[in-house]
Amino acid sequence: MTDEELKPKVNSPAVEIENEGGLLSHVLSAGSAGEGLAPWIVRATLRDVVRLSVIALACFALYGALAGFFEPGGGQVFIATLKATLIGAGALFLCIPSFIVFHRLGEVHVPSRAFAPLLAGYAAFTGLVLLALGPILWLFSVSSRSLGFVVFFHALLWTLVALLGARFLFRSLGNRAAVGPILVWSAMFGLVVLQLVAYLGPVLVRQPEEALFPLEKGSFLVRFVEAGEYVSGEGQ
């Protein structure tokens, strides 16, 4: 291939990113579905990356706060807020190297400077989708007593978020060769989220004698089975 062919394409005319509203509009639409990078990624600055990262952290925190209402009395709200933020940010941070390598191996020609806005946009997009589902999450949190059911509901939400996130990445990259790397990476990202939930300890409920961060070894599958045996208000 020639150098000209390897240059990243932009799928529509250049756009200006003026404020948070315009930036979020570009992220949520992910540009057009044509070939080439979404124009907002090409024109994004370091300031835009920081803004998107802050938005993502705020959305993760609010998602955690709403999830924390599962425990009667609201005593778990702060802890769920803290852990949801750490899980969302931590999973993305741990998956950055694999994201870059997978796209290089898949011959998806993305300029190095585009990875930061692309990942920050993915984080913000994920957070915004979770926040949009917040009212539904809150309803199930305050009205359900079975931890197993609520955990299953969270898993469904994250599955939906993962699918929409993969769509966001595909539309942002505008490259058919990216489908394989995106699907593999999205699945890996989901597994990392689940394992962080298990490693950082209970997010929705916590016994008084439990440490804030138990950091116990074990599969997330085992933790989910244990969660299925818990009923709010009765203990384990």
Short mmCIF file of N, CA, C and O in Angstrom, two decimals, residues 4-57:
data_model
loop_
_atom_site.label_atom_id
_atom_site.label_comp_id
_atom_site.label_asym_id
_atom_site.label_seq_id
_atom_site.Cartn_x
_atom_site.Cartn_y
_atom_site.Cartn_z
N GLU A 4 -0.11 7.29 0.77
CA GLU A 4 -1.39 8.00 0.66
C GLU A 4 -2.55 7.13 1.10
O GLU A 4 -3.50 7.58 1.74
N GLU A 5 -2.48 5.83 0.81
CA GLU A 5 -3.54 4.91 1.18
C GLU A 5 -3.57 4.65 2.68
O GLU A 5 -4.61 4.33 3.24
N LEU A 6 -2.40 4.76 3.31
CA LEU A 6 -2.32 4.50 4.74
C LEU A 6 -2.77 5.69 5.57
O LEU A 6 -3.01 5.56 6.77
N LYS A 7 -2.88 6.85 4.99
CA LYS A 7 -3.30 8.02 5.74
C LYS A 7 -4.74 7.86 6.18
O LYS A 7 -5.59 7.38 5.42
N PRO A 8 -5.06 8.24 7.45
CA PRO A 8 -6.43 8.10 7.92
C PRO A 8 -7.38 8.99 7.15
O PRO A 8 -7.06 10.14 6.84
N LYS A 9 -8.53 8.44 6.82
CA LYS A 9 -9.54 9.21 6.12
C LYS A 9 -10.48 9.84 7.13
O LYS A 9 -10.69 9.34 8.22
N VAL A 10 -11.08 10.94 6.74
CA VAL A 10 -12.10 11.58 7.55
C VAL A 10 -13.40 11.48 6.77
O VAL A 10 -13.46 11.82 5.60
N ASN A 11 -14.48 11.01 7.44
CA ASN A 11 -15.67 10.67 6.69
C ASN A 11 -16.63 11.82 6.42
O ASN A 11 -17.70 11.61 5.88
N SER A 12 -16.28 13.04 6.82
CA SER A 12 -17.10 14.19 6.50
C SER A 12 -16.26 15.44 6.70
O SER A 12 -15.18 15.37 7.27
N PRO A 13 -16.73 16.61 6.26
CA PRO A 13 -15.95 17.83 6.41
C PRO A 13 -15.59 18.10 7.86
O PRO A 13 -16.25 17.65 8.79
N ALA A 14 -14.51 18.86 8.04
CA ALA A 14 -14.03 19.16 9.39
C ALA A 14 -15.10 19.87 10.20
O ALA A 14 -15.89 20.66 9.69
N VAL A 15 -15.14 19.57 11.48
CA VAL A 15 -16.12 20.18 12.36
C VAL A 15 -15.39 20.84 13.51
O VAL A 15 -14.30 20.42 13.90
N GLU A 16 -15.98 21.87 14.07
CA GLU A 16 -15.41 22.55 15.20
C GLU A 16 -16.10 22.06 16.47
O GLU A 16 -17.32 21.91 16.51
N ILE A 17 -15.33 21.83 17.52
CA ILE A 17 -15.88 21.43 18.80
C ILE A 17 -15.78 22.64 19.72
O ILE A 17 -14.69 23.01 20.15
N GLU A 18 -16.92 23.27 20.02
CA GLU A 18 -16.89 24.53 20.71
C GLU A 18 -17.13 24.41 22.21
O GLU A 18 -16.56 25.15 23.00
N ASN A 19 -18.00 23.50 22.63
CA ASN A 19 -18.34 23.41 24.04
C ASN A 19 -18.73 21.98 24.38
O ASN A 19 -18.72 21.11 23.53
N GLU A 20 -19.06 21.77 25.67
CA GLU A 20 -19.39 20.42 26.10
C GLU A 20 -20.60 19.86 25.35
O GLU A 20 -20.64 18.69 25.00
N GLY A 21 -21.59 20.75 25.09
CA GLY A 21 -22.77 20.28 24.37
C GLY A 21 -22.44 19.80 22.98
O GLY A 21 -22.89 18.74 22.55
N GLY A 22 -21.62 20.57 22.27
CA GLY A 22 -21.24 20.17 20.92
C GLY A 22 -20.37 18.94 20.93
O GLY A 22 -20.52 18.05 20.08
N LEU A 23 -19.48 18.84 21.91
CA LEU A 23 -18.60 17.68 22.02
C LEU A 23 -19.41 16.42 22.28
O LEU A 23 -19.19 15.38 21.64
N LEU A 24 -20.36 16.48 23.23
CA LEU A 24 -21.17 15.31 23.54
C LEU A 24 -22.06 14.92 22.37
O LEU A 24 -22.33 13.74 22.14
N SER A 25 -22.50 15.91 21.62
CA SER A 25 -23.32 15.62 20.44
C SER A 25 -22.53 14.81 19.42
O SER A 25 -23.04 13.84 18.85
N HIS A 26 -21.25 15.18 19.22
CA HIS A 26 -20.40 14.43 18.29
C HIS A 26 -20.13 13.02 18.81
O HIS A 26 -20.11 12.06 18.05
N VAL A 27 -19.93 12.90 20.12
CA VAL A 27 -19.64 11.59 20.71
C VAL A 27 -20.86 10.67 20.58
O VAL A 27 -20.73 9.50 20.19
N LEU A 28 -22.03 11.18 20.91
CA LEU A 28 -23.23 10.35 20.87
C LEU A 28 -23.61 9.94 19.46
O LEU A 28 -24.13 8.85 19.24
N SER A 29 -23.34 10.82 18.49
CA SER A 29 -23.64 10.47 17.10
C SER A 29 -22.51 9.66 16.47
O SER A 29 -22.71 8.95 15.49
N ALA A 30 -21.31 9.78 17.04
CA ALA A 30 -20.11 9.06 16.54
C ALA A 30 -19.87 9.32 15.06
O ALA A 30 -19.40 8.46 14.33
N GLY A 31 -20.19 10.55 14.64
CA GLY A 31 -19.95 10.88 13.24
C GLY A 31 -20.91 10.12 12.34
O GLY A 31 -21.93 9.61 12.76
N SER A 32 -20.58 10.01 11.09
CA SER A 32 -21.40 9.25 10.16
C SER A 32 -20.90 7.82 10.10
O SER A 32 -19.88 7.48 10.68
N ALA A 33 -21.62 6.97 9.40
CA ALA A 33 -21.24 5.57 9.29
C ALA A 33 -20.41 5.31 8.04
O ALA A 33 -20.27 4.18 7.61
N GLY A 34 -19.86 6.38 7.46
CA GLY A 34 -19.05 6.21 6.26
C GLY A 34 -17.67 5.71 6.58
O GLY A 34 -17.37 5.32 7.70
N GLU A 35 -16.80 5.73 5.58
CA GLU A 35 -15.43 5.26 5.78
C GLU A 35 -14.57 6.37 6.36
O GLU A 35 -14.73 7.54 6.05
N GLY A 36 -13.63 5.98 7.20
CA GLY A 36 -12.69 6.94 7.77
C GLY A 36 -13.07 7.36 9.18
O GLY A 36 -14.19 7.13 9.65
N LEU A 37 -12.10 7.97 9.86
CA LEU A 37 -12.32 8.42 11.22
C LEU A 37 -13.41 9.48 11.29
O LEU A 37 -13.53 10.32 10.39
N ALA A 38 -14.18 9.44 12.39
CA ALA A 38 -15.15 10.50 12.62
C ALA A 38 -14.40 11.82 12.76
O ALA A 38 -13.36 11.88 13.42
N PRO A 39 -14.87 12.90 12.16
CA PRO A 39 -14.12 14.16 12.14
C PRO A 39 -13.82 14.73 13.51
O PRO A 39 -12.80 15.39 13.70
N TRP A 40 -14.71 14.50 14.51
CA TRP A 40 -14.44 15.07 15.82
C TRP A 40 -13.20 14.45 16.45
O TRP A 40 -12.51 15.12 17.25
N ILE A 41 -12.88 13.20 16.11
CA ILE A 41 -11.69 12.55 16.64
C ILE A 41 -10.43 13.20 16.07
O ILE A 41 -9.46 13.45 16.77
N VAL A 42 -10.47 13.49 14.78
CA VAL A 42 -9.32 14.10 14.12
C VAL A 42 -9.03 15.48 14.70
O VAL A 42 -7.88 15.87 14.87
N ARG A 43 -10.08 16.23 15.04
CA ARG A 43 -9.92 17.61 15.48
C ARG A 43 -9.89 17.75 16.99
O ARG A 43 -9.74 18.87 17.51
N ALA A 44 -10.06 16.67 17.74
CA ALA A 44 -10.08 16.74 19.20
C ALA A 44 -8.74 17.18 19.76
O ALA A 44 -7.68 16.79 19.26
N THR A 45 -8.77 17.99 20.79
CA THR A 45 -7.57 18.48 21.46
C THR A 45 -7.39 17.77 22.80
O THR A 45 -8.26 17.02 23.24
N LEU A 46 -6.28 18.05 23.46
CA LEU A 46 -6.05 17.49 24.79
C LEU A 46 -7.14 17.95 25.75
O LEU A 46 -7.58 17.18 26.61
N ARG A 47 -7.58 19.19 25.60
CA ARG A 47 -8.65 19.70 26.45
C ARG A 47 -9.92 18.90 26.26
O ARG A 47 -10.65 18.61 27.22
N ASP A 48 -10.22 18.52 25.03
CA ASP A 48 -11.40 17.70 24.75
C ASP A 48 -11.28 16.33 25.40
O ASP A 48 -12.26 15.79 25.94
N VAL A 49 -10.09 15.76 25.37
CA VAL A 49 -9.86 14.46 25.99
C VAL A 49 -10.11 14.54 27.49
O VAL A 49 -10.74 13.67 28.09
N VAL A 50 -9.60 15.61 28.11
CA VAL A 50 -9.79 15.80 29.55
C VAL A 50 -11.28 15.98 29.86
O VAL A 50 -11.79 15.40 30.83
N ARG A 51 -11.96 16.77 29.08
CA ARG A 51 -13.40 17.00 29.30
C ARG A 51 -14.19 15.70 29.20
O ARG A 51 -15.07 15.42 30.03
N LEU A 52 -13.88 14.91 28.20
CA LEU A 52 -14.57 13.63 28.04
C LEU A 52 -14.28 12.69 29.20
O LEU A 52 -15.17 11.97 29.67
N SER A 53 -13.05 12.69 29.67
CA SER A 53 -12.67 11.83 30.79
C SER A 53 -13.41 12.23 32.06
O SER A 53 -13.88 11.37 32.82
N VAL A 54 -13.52 13.53 32.31
CA VAL A 54 -14.24 14.02 33.49
C VAL A 54 -15.72 13.65 33.39
O VAL A 54 -16.33 13.24 34.39
N ILE A 55 -16.29 13.81 32.22
CA ILE A 55 -17.70 13.44 32.01
C ILE A 55 -17.90 11.95 32.28
O ILE A 55 -18.88 11.55 32.93
N ALA A 56 -16.98 11.13 31.80
CA ALA A 56 -17.08 9.69 32.02
C ALA A 56 -17.04 9.35 33.51
O ALA A 56 -17.85 8.57 34.01
N LEU A 57 -16.09 9.95 34.24
CA LEU A 57 -15.96 9.69 35.68
C LEU A 57 -17.22 10.13 36.43
O LEU A 57 -17.70 9.43 37.33
#
